[in-house]
């Protein structure tokens, strides 16, 4: 890795499609549906450097939302 490359997010080790995540920005917990990379491409499988994740709220009929990966934590 060069100094120009962003460091891998801690989330890259656990953030996959179907993972439960807490969005610390909103306090909501959801299930990851899609991942987006820095170029804006959307992925239906795990990627090395996700920057955003589309989440579906668990157990409630609320709208899906995009969250910044830096604000996500693995949900128990």
Backbone as CSV, one residue per row, in Angstrom:
resi,resn,N_x,N_y,N_z,CA_x,CA_y,CA_z,C_x,C_y,C_z
1,UNK,0.850,-1.174,0.000,0.000,0.000,0.000,0.892,1.231,0.000
2,UNK,0.542,2.194,-0.820,1.272,3.453,-0.826,0.541,4.447,0.054
3,UNK,1.159,5.573,0.300,0.515,6.579,1.140,-0.680,7.218,0.451
4,UNK,-0.789,7.053,-0.876,-1.924,7.609,-1.610,-3.183,6.763,-1.474
5,UNK,-3.030,5.502,-1.098,-4.171,4.597,-1.005,-4.829,4.721,0.362
6,UNK,-6.164,4.675,0.398,-6.830,4.703,1.698,-6.575,3.405,2.444
7,UNK,-6.500,3.492,3.749,-6.329,2.293,4.568,-7.607,1.475,4.500
8,UNK,-7.467,0.174,4.585,-8.644,-0.688,4.605,-9.479,-0.383,5.832
9,UNK,-10.750,-0.295,5.640,-11.658,-0.069,6.748,-11.719,-1.315,7.618
10,UNK,-11.876,-1.116,8.930,-12.067,-2.253,9.825,-13.307,-3.037,9.417
11,UNK,-14.257,-2.360,8.804,-15.500,-3.007,8.393,-15.273,-4.036,7.304
12,UNK,-14.185,-3.920,6.551,-13.976,-4.850,5.441,-13.845,-6.289,5.918
13,UNK,-13.527,-6.491,7.182,-13.386,-7.848,7.702,-14.732,-8.497,8.040
14,UNK,-15.764,-7.720,8.287,-17.055,-8.298,8.670,-18.219,-7.830,7.793
15,UNK,-18.065,-6.730,7.075,-19.177,-6.147,6.333,-19.402,-6.883,5.019
16,UNK,-20.433,-7.715,4.996,-20.797,-8.483,3.817,-22.311,-8.411,3.642
17,UNK,-22.782,-8.838,2.502,-24.221,-8.890,2.266,-24.833,-9.840,3.297
18,UNK,-25.897,-9.387,3.950,-26.568,-10.189,4.965,-26.080,-9.941,6.378
19,UNK,-24.989,-9.185,6.534,-24.471,-8.886,7.876,-25.401,-7.908,8.584
20,UNK,-25.491,-8.041,9.899,-26.246,-7.091,10.712,-25.300,-5.972,11.117
21,UNK,-25.767,-4.736,10.991,-24.916,-3.589,11.295,-25.704,-2.516,12.028
22,UNK,-25.008,-1.818,12.916,-25.573,-0.659,13.603,-25.013,0.585,12.927
23,UNK,-25.893,1.459,12.501,-25.496,2.738,11.917,-25.386,3.725,13.072
24,UNK,-24.171,4.053,13.475,-23.981,4.939,14.625,-24.443,6.360,14.328
25,UNK,-24.565,6.702,13.062,-25.059,8.027,12.692,-26.545,8.197,12.965
26,UNK,-27.303,7.102,12.863,-28.754,7.168,13.074,-29.216,6.367,14.283
27,UNK,-28.374,5.451,14.753,-28.761,4.578,15.858,-29.607,3.394,15.423
28,UNK,-29.821,3.252,14.132,-30.654,2.159,13.622,-29.814,0.918,13.346
29,UNK,-30.456,-0.245,13.482,-29.816,-1.518,13.153,-30.481,-2.072,11.907
30,UNK,-29.661,-2.587,11.004,-30.210,-3.124,9.772,-29.374,-4.253,9.216
31,UNK,-29.865,-4.818,8.141,-29.190,-5.902,7.431,-28.656,-5.325,6.118
32,UNK,-27.398,-5.623,5.806,-26.760,-5.098,4.599,-27.346,-5.784,3.364
33,UNK,-27.834,-4.971,2.421,-28.401,-5.485,1.171,-27.442,-5.324,-0.001
34,UNK,-26.772,-4.171,-0.083,-25.855,-3.858,-1.179,-24.667,-3.082,-0.632
35,UNK,-23.557,-3.131,-1.360,-22.369,-2.351,-1.007,-21.994,-1.466,-2.184
36,UNK,-21.482,-0.285,-1.896,-21.055,0.654,-2.943,-19.578,0.968,-2.743
37,UNK,-18.837,1.013,-3.855,-17.409,1.338,-3.769,-17.197,2.834,-4.013
38,UNK,-15.949,3.279,-3.939,-15.623,4.698,-4.077,-15.971,5.253,-5.454
39,UNK,-16.011,4.401,-6.461,-16.358,4.836,-7.817,-17.871,4.945,-8.016
40,UNK,-18.647,4.529,-7.013,-20.099,4.580,-7.113,-20.731,3.314,-7.635
41,UNK,-19.923,2.299,-7.906,-20.454,1.022,-8.382,-21.124,0.278,-7.238
42,UNK,-22.255,-0.343,-7.531,-23.005,-1.095,-6.529,-22.708,-2.574,-6.707
43,UNK,-22.505,-3.267,-5.586,-22.126,-4.682,-5.608,-23.110,-5.514,-4.789
44,UNK,-23.391,-6.717,-5.288,-24.271,-7.648,-4.583,-23.473,-8.708,-3.844
45,UNK,-22.159,-8.604,-3.897,-21.268,-9.514,-3.169,-20.269,-8.660,-2.408
46,UNK,-19.523,-9.274,-1.512,-18.534,-8.542,-0.738,-17.480,-7.892,-1.618
47,UNK,-16.978,-6.745,-1.185,-15.905,-6.050,-1.896,-14.837,-5.652,-0.891
48,UNK,-13.640,-5.396,-1.393,-12.507,-5.116,-0.511,-12.615,-3.780,0.216
49,UNK,-13.077,-2.751,-0.474,-13.121,-1.417,0.136,-14.500,-0.766,-0.037
50,UNK,-15.495,-1.241,0.671,-16.802,-0.597,0.563,-16.764,0.786,1.212
51,UNK,-17.527,1.732,0.661,-17.616,3.058,1.263,-19.024,3.362,1.771
52,UNK,-20.019,2.694,1.197,-21.405,2.852,1.650,-22.092,1.499,1.608
53,UNK,-23.125,1.367,2.419,-23.908,0.133,2.449,-25.389,0.496,2.478
54,UNK,-26.181,-0.250,1.717,-27.630,-0.092,1.758,-28.156,-1.061,2.801
55,UNK,-28.895,-0.523,3.768,-29.414,-1.352,4.850,-30.934,-1.392,4.845
56,UNK,-31.449,-2.528,5.317,-32.892,-2.721,5.525,-33.101,-2.859,7.015
57,UNK,-33.998,-2.079,7.557,-34.271,-2.107,8.990,-34.841,-3.471,9.382
58,UNK,-34.409,-3.971,10.524,-34.899,-5.270,10.997,-36.236,-5.124,11.699
59,UNK,-37.182,-5.962,11.349,-38.422,-6.082,12.088,-39.410,-4.941,11.947
60,UNK,-39.056,-3.886,11.237,-39.980,-2.760,11.072,-40.062,-2.411,9.598
61,UNK,-41.169,-1.865,9.232,-41.357,-1.468,7.831,-40.930,-0.016,7.670
62,UNK,-39.638,0.192,7.676,-39.078,1.526,7.478,-38.321,1.542,6.158
63,UNK,-38.119,2.721,5.603,-37.382,2.799,4.333,-35.945,2.304,4.478
64,UNK,-35.442,1.759,3.402,-34.026,1.381,3.357,-33.204,2.656,3.334
65,UNK,-31.941,2.564,3.731,-31.093,3.747,3.727,-29.644,3.390,3.440
66,UNK,-28.940,4.363,2.837,-27.510,4.225,2.584,-26.770,4.785,3.783
67,UNK,-25.785,4.056,4.261,-24.967,4.497,5.392,-23.497,4.487,4.996
68,UNK,-22.759,5.434,5.538,-21.311,5.467,5.343,-20.696,4.317,6.127
69,UNK,-19.778,3.594,5.513,-19.152,2.440,6.163,-18.458,2.846,7.460
70,UNK,-17.875,4.036,7.500,-17.190,4.505,8.705,-18.106,4.662,9.900
71,UNK,-19.420,4.733,9.665,-20.383,4.876,10.748,-21.034,3.551,11.135
72,UNK,-20.615,2.463,10.499,-21.221,1.161,10.786,-20.382,0.359,11.765
73,UNK,-21.066,-0.343,12.629,-20.440,-1.275,13.563,-21.182,-2.601,13.453
74,UNK,-20.475,-3.680,13.677,-21.099,-5.001,13.644,-22.134,-5.095,14.764
75,UNK,-23.328,-5.568,14.426,-24.390,-5.715,15.429,-24.294,-7.094,16.062
76,UNK,-24.550,-7.161,17.365,-24.503,-8.474,18.047,-25.616,-9.394,17.583
